[in-house]
Short mmCIF file of C-alpha atoms in Angstrom, two decimals:
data_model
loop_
_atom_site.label_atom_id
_atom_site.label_comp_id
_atom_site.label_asym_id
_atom_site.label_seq_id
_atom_site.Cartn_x
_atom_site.Cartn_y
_atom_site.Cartn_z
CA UNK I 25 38.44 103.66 5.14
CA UNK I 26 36.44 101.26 6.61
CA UNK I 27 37.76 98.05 6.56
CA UNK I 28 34.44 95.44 7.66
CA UNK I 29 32.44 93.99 5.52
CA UNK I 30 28.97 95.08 5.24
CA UNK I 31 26.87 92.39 6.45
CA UNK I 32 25.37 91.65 2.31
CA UNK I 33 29.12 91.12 1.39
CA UNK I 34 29.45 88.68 4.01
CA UNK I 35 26.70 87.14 2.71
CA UNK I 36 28.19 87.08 -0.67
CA UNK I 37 31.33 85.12 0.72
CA UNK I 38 29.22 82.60 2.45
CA UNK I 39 26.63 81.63 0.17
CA UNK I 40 29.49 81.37 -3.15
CA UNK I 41 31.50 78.80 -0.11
CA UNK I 42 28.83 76.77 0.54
CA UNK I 43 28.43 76.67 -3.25
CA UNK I 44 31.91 76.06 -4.38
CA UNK I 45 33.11 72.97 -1.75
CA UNK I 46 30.33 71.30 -2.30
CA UNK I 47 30.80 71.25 -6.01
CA UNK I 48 34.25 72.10 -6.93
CA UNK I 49 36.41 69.93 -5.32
CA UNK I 50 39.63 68.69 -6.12
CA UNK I 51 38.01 66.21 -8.22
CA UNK I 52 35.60 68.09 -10.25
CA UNK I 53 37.86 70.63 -10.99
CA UNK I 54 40.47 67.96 -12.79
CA UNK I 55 37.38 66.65 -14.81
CA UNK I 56 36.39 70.53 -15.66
CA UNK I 57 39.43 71.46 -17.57
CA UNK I 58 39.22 68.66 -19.50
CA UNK I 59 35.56 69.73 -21.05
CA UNK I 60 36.02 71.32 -24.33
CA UNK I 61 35.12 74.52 -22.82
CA UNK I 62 37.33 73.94 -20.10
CA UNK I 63 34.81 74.99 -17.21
CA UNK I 64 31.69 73.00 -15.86
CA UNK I 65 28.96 74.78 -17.68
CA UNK I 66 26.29 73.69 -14.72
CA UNK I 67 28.04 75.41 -12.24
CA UNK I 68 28.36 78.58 -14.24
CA UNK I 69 24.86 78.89 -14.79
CA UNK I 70 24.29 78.12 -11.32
CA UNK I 71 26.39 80.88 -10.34
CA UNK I 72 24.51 82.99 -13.14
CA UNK I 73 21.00 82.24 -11.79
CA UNK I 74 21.33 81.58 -8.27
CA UNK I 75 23.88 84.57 -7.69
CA UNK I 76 24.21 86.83 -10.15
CA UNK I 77 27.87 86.80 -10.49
CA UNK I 78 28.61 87.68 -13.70
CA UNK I 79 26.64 90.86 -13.34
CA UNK I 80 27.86 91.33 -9.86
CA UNK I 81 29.89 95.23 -10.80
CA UNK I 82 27.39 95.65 -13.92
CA UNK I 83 24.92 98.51 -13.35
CA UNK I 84 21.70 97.97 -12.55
CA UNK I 85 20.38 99.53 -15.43
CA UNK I 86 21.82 96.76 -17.72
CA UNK I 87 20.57 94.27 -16.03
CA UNK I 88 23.40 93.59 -13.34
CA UNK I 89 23.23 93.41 -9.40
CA UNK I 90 25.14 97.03 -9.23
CA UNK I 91 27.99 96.37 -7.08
CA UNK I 92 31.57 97.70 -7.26
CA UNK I 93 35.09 96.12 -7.06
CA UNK I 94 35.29 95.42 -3.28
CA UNK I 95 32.17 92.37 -4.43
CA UNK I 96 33.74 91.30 -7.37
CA UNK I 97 36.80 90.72 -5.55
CA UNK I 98 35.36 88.89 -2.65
CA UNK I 99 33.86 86.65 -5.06
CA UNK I 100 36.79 85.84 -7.06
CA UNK I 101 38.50 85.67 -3.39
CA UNK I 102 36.01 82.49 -2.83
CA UNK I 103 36.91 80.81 -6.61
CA UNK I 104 40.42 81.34 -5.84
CA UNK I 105 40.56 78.72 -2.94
CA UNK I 106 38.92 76.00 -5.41
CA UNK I 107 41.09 77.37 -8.36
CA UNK I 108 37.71 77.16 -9.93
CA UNK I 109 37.94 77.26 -13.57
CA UNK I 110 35.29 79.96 -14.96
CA UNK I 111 35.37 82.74 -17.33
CA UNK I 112 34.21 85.10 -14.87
CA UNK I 113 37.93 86.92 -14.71
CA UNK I 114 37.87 87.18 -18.39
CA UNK I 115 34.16 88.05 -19.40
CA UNK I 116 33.57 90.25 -15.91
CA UNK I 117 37.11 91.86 -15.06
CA UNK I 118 38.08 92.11 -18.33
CA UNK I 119 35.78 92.52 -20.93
CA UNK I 120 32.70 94.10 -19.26
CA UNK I 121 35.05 97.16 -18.32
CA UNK I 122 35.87 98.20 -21.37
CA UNK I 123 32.47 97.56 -22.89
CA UNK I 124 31.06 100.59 -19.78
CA UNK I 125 34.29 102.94 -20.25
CA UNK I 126 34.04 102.82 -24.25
CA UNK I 127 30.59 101.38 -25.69
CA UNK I 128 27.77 103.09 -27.29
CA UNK I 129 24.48 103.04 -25.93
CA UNK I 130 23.66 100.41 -28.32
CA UNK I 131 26.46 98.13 -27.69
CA UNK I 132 25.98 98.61 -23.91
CA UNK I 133 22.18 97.72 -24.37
CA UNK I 134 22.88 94.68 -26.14
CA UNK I 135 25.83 92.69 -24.17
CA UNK I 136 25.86 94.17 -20.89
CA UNK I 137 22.57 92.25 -20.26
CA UNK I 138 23.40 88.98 -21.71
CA UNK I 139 26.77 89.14 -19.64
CA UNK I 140 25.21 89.92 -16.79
CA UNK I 141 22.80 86.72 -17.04
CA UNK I 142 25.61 84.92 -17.89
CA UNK I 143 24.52 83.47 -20.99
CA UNK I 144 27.53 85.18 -22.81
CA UNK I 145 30.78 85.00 -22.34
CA UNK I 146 33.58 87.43 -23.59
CA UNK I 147 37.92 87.41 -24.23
CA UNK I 148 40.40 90.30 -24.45
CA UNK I 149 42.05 89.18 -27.75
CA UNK I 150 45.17 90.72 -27.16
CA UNK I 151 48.44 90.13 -29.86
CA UNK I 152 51.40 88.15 -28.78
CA UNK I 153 51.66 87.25 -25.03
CA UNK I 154 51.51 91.57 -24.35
CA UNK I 155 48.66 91.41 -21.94
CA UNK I 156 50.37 92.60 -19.09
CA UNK I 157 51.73 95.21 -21.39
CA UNK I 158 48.02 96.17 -22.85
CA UNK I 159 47.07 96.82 -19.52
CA UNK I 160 49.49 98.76 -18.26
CA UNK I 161 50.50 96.71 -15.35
CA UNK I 162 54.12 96.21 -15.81
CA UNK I 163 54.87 99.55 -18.17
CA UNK I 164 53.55 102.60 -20.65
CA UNK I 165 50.49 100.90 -23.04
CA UNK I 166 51.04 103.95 -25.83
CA UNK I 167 53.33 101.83 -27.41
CA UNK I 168 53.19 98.97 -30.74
CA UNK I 169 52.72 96.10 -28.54
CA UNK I 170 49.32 96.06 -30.59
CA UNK I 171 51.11 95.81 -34.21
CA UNK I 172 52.33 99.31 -34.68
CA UNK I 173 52.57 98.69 -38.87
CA UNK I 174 55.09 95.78 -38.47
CA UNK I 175 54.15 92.34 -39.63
CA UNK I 176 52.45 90.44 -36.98
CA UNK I 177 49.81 91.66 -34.23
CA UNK I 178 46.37 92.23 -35.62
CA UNK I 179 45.83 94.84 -38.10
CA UNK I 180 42.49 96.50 -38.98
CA UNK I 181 41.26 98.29 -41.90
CA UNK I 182 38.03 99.93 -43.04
CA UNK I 183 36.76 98.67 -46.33
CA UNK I 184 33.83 99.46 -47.66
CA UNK I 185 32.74 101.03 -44.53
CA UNK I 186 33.45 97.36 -42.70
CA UNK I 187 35.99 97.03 -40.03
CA UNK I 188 38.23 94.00 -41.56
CA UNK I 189 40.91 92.49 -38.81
CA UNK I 190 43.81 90.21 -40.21
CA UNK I 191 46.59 89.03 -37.65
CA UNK I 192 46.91 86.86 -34.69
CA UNK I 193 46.76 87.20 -30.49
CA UNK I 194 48.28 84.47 -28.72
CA UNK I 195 47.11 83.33 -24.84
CA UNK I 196 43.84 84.89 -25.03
CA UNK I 197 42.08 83.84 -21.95
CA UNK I 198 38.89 81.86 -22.39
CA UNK I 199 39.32 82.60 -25.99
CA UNK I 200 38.55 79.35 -27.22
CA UNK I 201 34.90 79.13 -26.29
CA UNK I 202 34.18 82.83 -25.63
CA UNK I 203 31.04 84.23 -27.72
CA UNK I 204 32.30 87.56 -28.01
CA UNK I 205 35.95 88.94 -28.72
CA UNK I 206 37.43 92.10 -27.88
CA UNK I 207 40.16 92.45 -29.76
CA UNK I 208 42.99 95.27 -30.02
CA UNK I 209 44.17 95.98 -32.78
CA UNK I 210 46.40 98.31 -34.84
CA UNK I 211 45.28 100.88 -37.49
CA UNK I 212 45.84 104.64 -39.63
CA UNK I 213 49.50 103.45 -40.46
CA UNK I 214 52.39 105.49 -39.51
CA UNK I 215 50.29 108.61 -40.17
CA UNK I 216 48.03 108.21 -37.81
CA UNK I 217 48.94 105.18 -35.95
CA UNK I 218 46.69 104.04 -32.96
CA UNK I 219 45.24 101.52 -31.23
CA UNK I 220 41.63 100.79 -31.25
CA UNK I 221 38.93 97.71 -29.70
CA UNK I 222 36.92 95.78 -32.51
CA UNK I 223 33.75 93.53 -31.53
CA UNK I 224 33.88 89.95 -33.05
CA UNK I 225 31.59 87.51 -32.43
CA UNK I 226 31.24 84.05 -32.33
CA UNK I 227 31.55 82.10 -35.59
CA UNK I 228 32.45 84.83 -37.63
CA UNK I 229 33.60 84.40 -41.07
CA UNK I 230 37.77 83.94 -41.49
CA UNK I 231 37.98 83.00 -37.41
CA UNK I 232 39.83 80.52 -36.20
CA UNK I 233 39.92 79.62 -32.28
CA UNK I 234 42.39 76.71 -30.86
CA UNK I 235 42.52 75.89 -27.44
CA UNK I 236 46.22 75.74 -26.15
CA UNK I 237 48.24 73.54 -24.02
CA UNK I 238 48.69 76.04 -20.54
CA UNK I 239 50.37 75.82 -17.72
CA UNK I 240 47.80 75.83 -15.97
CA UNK I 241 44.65 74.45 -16.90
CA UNK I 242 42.25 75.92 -14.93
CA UNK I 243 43.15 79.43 -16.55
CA UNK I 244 42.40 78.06 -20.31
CA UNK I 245 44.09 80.17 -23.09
CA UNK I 246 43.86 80.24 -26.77
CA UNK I 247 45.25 80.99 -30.16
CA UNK I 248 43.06 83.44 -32.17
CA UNK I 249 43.68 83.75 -35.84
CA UNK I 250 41.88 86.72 -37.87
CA UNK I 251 42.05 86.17 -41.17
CA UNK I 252 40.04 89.63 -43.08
CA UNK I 253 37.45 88.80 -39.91
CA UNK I 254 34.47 91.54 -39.94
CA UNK I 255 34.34 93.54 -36.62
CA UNK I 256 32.39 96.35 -35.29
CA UNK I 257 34.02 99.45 -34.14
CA UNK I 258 33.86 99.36 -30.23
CA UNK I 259 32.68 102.73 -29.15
CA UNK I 260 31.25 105.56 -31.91
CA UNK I 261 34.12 107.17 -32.83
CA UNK I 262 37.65 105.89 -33.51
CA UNK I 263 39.73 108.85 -31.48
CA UNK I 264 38.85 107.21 -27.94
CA UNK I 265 40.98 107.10 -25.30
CA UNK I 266 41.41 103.49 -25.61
CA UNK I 267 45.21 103.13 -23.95
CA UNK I 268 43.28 104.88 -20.77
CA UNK I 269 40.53 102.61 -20.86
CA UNK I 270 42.75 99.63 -20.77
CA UNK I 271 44.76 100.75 -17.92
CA UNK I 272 41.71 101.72 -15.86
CA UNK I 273 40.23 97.86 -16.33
CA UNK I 274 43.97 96.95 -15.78
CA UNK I 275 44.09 98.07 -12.32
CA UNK I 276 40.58 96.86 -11.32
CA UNK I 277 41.80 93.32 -13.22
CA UNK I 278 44.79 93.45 -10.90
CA UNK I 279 42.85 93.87 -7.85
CA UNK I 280 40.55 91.21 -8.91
CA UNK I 281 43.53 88.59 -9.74
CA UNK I 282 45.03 89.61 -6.24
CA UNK I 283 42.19 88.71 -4.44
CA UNK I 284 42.23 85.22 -6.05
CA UNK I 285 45.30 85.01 -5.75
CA UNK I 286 45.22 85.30 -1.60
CA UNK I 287 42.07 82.81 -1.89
CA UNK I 288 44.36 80.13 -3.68
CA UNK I 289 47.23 81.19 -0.80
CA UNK I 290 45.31 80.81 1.92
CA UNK I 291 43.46 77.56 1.00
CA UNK I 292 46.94 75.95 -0.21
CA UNK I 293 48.11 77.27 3.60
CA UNK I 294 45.12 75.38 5.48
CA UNK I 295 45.56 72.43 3.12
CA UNK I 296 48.77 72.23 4.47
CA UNK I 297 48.30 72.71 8.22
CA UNK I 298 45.72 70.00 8.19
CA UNK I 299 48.17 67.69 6.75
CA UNK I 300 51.39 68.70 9.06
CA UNK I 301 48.56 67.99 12.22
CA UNK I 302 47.95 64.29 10.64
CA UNK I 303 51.48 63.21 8.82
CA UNK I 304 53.31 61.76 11.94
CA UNK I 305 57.61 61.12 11.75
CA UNK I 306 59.16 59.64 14.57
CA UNK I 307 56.51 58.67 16.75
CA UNK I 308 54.84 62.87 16.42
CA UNK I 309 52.93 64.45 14.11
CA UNK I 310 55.46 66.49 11.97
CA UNK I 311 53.64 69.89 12.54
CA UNK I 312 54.92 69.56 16.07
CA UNK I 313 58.43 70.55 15.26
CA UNK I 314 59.44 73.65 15.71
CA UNK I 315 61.22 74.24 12.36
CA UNK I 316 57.57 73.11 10.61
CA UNK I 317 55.46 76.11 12.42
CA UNK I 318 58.44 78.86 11.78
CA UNK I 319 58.05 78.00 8.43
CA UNK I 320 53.90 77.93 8.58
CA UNK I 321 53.55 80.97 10.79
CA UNK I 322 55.84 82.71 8.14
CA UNK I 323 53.99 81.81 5.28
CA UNK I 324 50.84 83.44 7.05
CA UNK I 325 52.34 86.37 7.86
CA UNK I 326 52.53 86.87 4.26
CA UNK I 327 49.48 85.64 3.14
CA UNK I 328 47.53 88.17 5.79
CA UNK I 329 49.70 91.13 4.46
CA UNK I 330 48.52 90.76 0.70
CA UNK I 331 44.56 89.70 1.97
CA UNK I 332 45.16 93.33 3.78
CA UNK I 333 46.99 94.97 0.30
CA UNK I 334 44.71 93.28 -1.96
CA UNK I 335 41.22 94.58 0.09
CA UNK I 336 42.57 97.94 0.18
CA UNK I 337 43.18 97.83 -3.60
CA UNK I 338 39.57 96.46 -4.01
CA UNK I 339 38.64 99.78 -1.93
CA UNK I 340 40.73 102.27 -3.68
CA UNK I 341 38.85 101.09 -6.66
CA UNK I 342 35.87 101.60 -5.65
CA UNK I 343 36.70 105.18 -4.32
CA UNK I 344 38.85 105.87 -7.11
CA UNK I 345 41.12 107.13 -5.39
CA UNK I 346 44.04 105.27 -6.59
CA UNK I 347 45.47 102.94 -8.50
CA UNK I 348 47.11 100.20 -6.27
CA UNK I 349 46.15 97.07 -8.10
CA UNK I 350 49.33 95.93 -9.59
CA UNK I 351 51.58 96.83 -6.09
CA UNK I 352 48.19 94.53 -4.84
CA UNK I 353 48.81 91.64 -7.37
CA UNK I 354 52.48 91.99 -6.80
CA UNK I 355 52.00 91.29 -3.17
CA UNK I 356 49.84 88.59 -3.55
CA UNK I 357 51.45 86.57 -6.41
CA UNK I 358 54.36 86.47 -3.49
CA UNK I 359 52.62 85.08 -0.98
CA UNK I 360 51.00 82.82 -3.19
CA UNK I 361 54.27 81.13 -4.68
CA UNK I 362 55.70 80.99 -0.91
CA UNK I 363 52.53 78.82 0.05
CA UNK I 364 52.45 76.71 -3.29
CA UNK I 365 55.65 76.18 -2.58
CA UNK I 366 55.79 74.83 1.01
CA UNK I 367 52.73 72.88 0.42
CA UNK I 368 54.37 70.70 -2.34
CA UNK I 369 57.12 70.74 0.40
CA UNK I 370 55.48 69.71 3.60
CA UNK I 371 53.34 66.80 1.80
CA UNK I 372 56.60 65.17 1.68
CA UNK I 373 56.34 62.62 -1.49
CA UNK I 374 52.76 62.76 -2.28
CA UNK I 375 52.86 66.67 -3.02
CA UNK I 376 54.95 66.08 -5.82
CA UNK I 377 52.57 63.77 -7.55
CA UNK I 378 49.61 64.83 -10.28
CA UNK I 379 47.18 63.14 -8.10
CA UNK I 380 47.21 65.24 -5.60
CA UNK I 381 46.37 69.07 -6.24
CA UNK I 382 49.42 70.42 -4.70
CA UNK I 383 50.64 71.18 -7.67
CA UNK I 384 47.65 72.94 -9.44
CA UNK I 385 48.19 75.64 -6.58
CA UNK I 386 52.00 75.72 -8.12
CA UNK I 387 50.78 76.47 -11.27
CA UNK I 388 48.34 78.77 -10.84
CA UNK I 389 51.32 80.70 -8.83
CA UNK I 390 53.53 80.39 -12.39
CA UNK I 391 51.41 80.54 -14.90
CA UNK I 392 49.73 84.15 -13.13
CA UNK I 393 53.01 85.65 -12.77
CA UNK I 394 54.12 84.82 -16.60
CA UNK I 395 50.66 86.12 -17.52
CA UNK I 396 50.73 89.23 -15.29
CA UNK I 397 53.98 89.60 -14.18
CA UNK I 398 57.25 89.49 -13.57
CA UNK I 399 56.60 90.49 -9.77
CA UNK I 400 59.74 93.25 -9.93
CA UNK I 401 58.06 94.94 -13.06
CA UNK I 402 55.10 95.37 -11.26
CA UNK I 403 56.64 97.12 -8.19
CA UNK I 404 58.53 98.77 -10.71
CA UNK I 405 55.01 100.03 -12.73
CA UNK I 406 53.58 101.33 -9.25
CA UNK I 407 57.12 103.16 -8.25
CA UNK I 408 56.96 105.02 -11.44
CA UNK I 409 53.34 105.91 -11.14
CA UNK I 410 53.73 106.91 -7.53
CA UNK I 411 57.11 109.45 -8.77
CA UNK I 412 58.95 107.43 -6.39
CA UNK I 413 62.23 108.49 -7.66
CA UNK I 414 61.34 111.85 -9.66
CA UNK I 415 62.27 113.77 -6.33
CA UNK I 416 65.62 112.69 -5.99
CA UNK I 417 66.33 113.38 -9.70
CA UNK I 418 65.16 116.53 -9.64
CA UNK I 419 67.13 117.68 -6.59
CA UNK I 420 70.19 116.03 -7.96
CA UNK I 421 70.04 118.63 -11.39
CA UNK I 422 70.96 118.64 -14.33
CA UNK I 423 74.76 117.01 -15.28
CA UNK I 424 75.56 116.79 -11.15
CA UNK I 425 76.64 113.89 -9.49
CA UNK I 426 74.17 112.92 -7.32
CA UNK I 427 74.71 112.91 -2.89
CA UNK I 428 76.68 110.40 -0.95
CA UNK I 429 74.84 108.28 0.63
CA UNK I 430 74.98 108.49 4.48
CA UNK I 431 77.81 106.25 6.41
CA UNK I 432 76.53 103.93 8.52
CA UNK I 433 79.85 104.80 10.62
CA UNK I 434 79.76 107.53 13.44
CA UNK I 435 81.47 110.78 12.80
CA UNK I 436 84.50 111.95 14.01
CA UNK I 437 85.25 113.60 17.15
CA UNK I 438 86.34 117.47 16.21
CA UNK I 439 89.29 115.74 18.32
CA UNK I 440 89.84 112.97 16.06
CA UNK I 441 88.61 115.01 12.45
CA UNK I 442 91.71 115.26 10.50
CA UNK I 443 92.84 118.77 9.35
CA UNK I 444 91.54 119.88 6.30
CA UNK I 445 93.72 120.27 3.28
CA UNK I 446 95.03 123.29 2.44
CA UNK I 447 94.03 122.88 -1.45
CA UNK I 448 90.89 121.59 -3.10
CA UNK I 449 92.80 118.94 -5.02
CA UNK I 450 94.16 117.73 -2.20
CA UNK I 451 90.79 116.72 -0.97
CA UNK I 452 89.99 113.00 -0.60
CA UNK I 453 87.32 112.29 -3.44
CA UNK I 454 83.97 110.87 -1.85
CA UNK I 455 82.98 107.27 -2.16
CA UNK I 456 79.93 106.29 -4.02
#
């Protein structure tokens, strides 16, 4: 593995910073999320036409720049430190994905293009708040999470040879203002029960978007409500793999979040350090005392080990070697709370007020690992993936208690060693 940066993606990383502070400050991004669309539209299409992002990991031959994961999450990297609010996560990391892994020739001839010129947007309609679920980063996706013949969820139905959807998906990200929907949704019954990916688009007949109060703003979510919406069938044939698909965008998704995730960290860390150096208590600047930089130099400790986990995720993708992007995100939602947290901390009184922006680093911590999360079930997704524990319940077998665990004691001189008893039952049982 090589771990520099070639000297384009470099290039990447400075150009989108240059781009970002000088329009998406603190400021701009307050007035952003409070657009109906809940992004500024002139500084997505400038980072449409000037770079290209939302075509930065489509192919070339749709119209994209052709890149892989390791740009995609540089680039979200840079919007993380602004917390800029775009749909690039949803339209790029989520939706164009699944759109490569399971559309027709057709369908990939007629979005893929648009996307990547960033005149449309897309949204993973997912039902309920399952998302993590959906993409297998916290557990199994085979499951009902997407209806599974209950009431509620979205179910779909072929009428008339049209695709008809009726339910509802709760925090859909960017949902609200997204021109095209991917939505999952349940279908064949109990006899042949399955999941499968419908295309809706915008202003379609019996759909109804509504924006919804979030946690954090700058991630905008939404209610969609299908009532007997017409969809098109994503892929030609309904028998795709579409639980593999949606794992396999899952883990590049993860990687992507992780590396916006360390941006946010690391910006909310430097936003700090400049204040500590400034704020002055007792006649010194507070930053002076030695409790202050223990609990600075520990908070970059952690941020540099997830900017290390998350790159190597963003390289395993791109090798496909593994998938590492949820033990990534799980690393990097960490070190993101940690420096959320000490920054409301060390700005004294003024952290804990809207005005500053503090707490929109806070949130963005939250509202992630509620979306993605918990942090624990994603550890506990990449232990079972990596067999982690199959070993040791193999070698245990089958209805056998399993080994003692070492003592941390020395043994016994043969000296010292009591004499064994002379009958099994005498034996002292061991402790567990």
């Amino acid at each position: 593995m090589d771990a520099a940066f070639t000297a384009e993606q470099e290039e990447i990383r400075r150009t989108l910073r240059e781009l970002v502070t000088k329009r998406c400050g603190p400021d701009e991004v307050k007035a952003a999320v409070r657009t109906p669309a809940g992004y500024d539209a002139a500084l997505w299409s400038a980072l449409a036409d000037q770079l290209g992002l939302p075509g930065i990991a489509v192919p070339e031959a749709y119209g994209g720049v052709g890149c892989g994961s390791a740009e995609l999450a540089l680039s979200s990297e840079e919007l993380g430190r602004a917390l800029t609010p775009s749909p690039l996560f949803a339209t790029a990391a989520l939706v164009a994905p699944l759109l490569e892994r399971l559309g027709t020739d057709g369908q990939r001839a007629e979005l893929l293009p648009r996307i990547a010129a960033g005149g449309l947007t897309a949204a993973l309609a997912v039902p309920g708040a399952g998302l993590a679920t959906a993409l297998g980063l916290v557990g199994d996706n085979l499951g009902d999470w997407s209806g599974g013949g209950r009431a509620g969820g979205v179910q779909a139905k072929l009428s008339d040879g049209v695709w008809k959807l009726y339910g509802q998906a709760e925090q859909v990200l960017d949902g609200h203002s997204a021109g095209l929907l991917v939505v999952a949704a349940h279908t064949g019954g109990f006899a042949r029960s399955r999941t499968l990916l419908y295309l809706v688009r915008e202003g379609a007949a019996g759909l109804v978007r509504t924006r919804q109060t979030s946690l954090d703003e700058t991630r905008p979510q939404a209610r969609v409500e299908l009532r007997d919406v017409a969809a098109e069938l994503l892929g030609a044939t309904d028998d795709a793999d579409v639980p593999g698909a949606l794992a396999a965008a899952g883990d590049e998704a993860a990687t992507v979040l992780a590396a916006e995730a360390v941006g946010a960290a690391d910006r909310a860390l430097e936003r700090t350090v400049e204040y500590v150096k400034q704020r002055e208590q007792f006649g010194r600047a507070i930053g002076s005392f030695q409790a202050v930089k223990h609990r600075l130099a520990d908070v970059y400790v952690q941020v540099q080990a997830a900017r290390s986990a998350a790159y190597y995720a963003a390289w395993a993708a791109g090798a496909g070697s593994e998938q590492v992007g949820g033990l990534a995100l799980a690393q990097s939602l960490d070190a993101l709370r940690t420096a959320a947290s000490e920054a409301v901390q060390l700005h004294g009184g003024i952290g804990f007020t809207w005005e500053h922006e503090a707490h929109l680093y806070f949130k963005r911590a939250s509202s992630d690992e509620l979306l993605f999360g918990p942090v624990h079930r994603l550890r506990a997704r990449a232990a079972e993936r990596a067999e982690l524990f199959t070993g040791a319940v193999k070698a245990s077998g089958s209805g056998s208690a399993p080994d003692a665990p070492p003592s941390s004691s020395p043994s016994p001189s043969p000296a010292s060693a009591p004499a064994p008893s002379p009958t099994p039952e005498a034996q002292p049982k061991a402790a567990v």
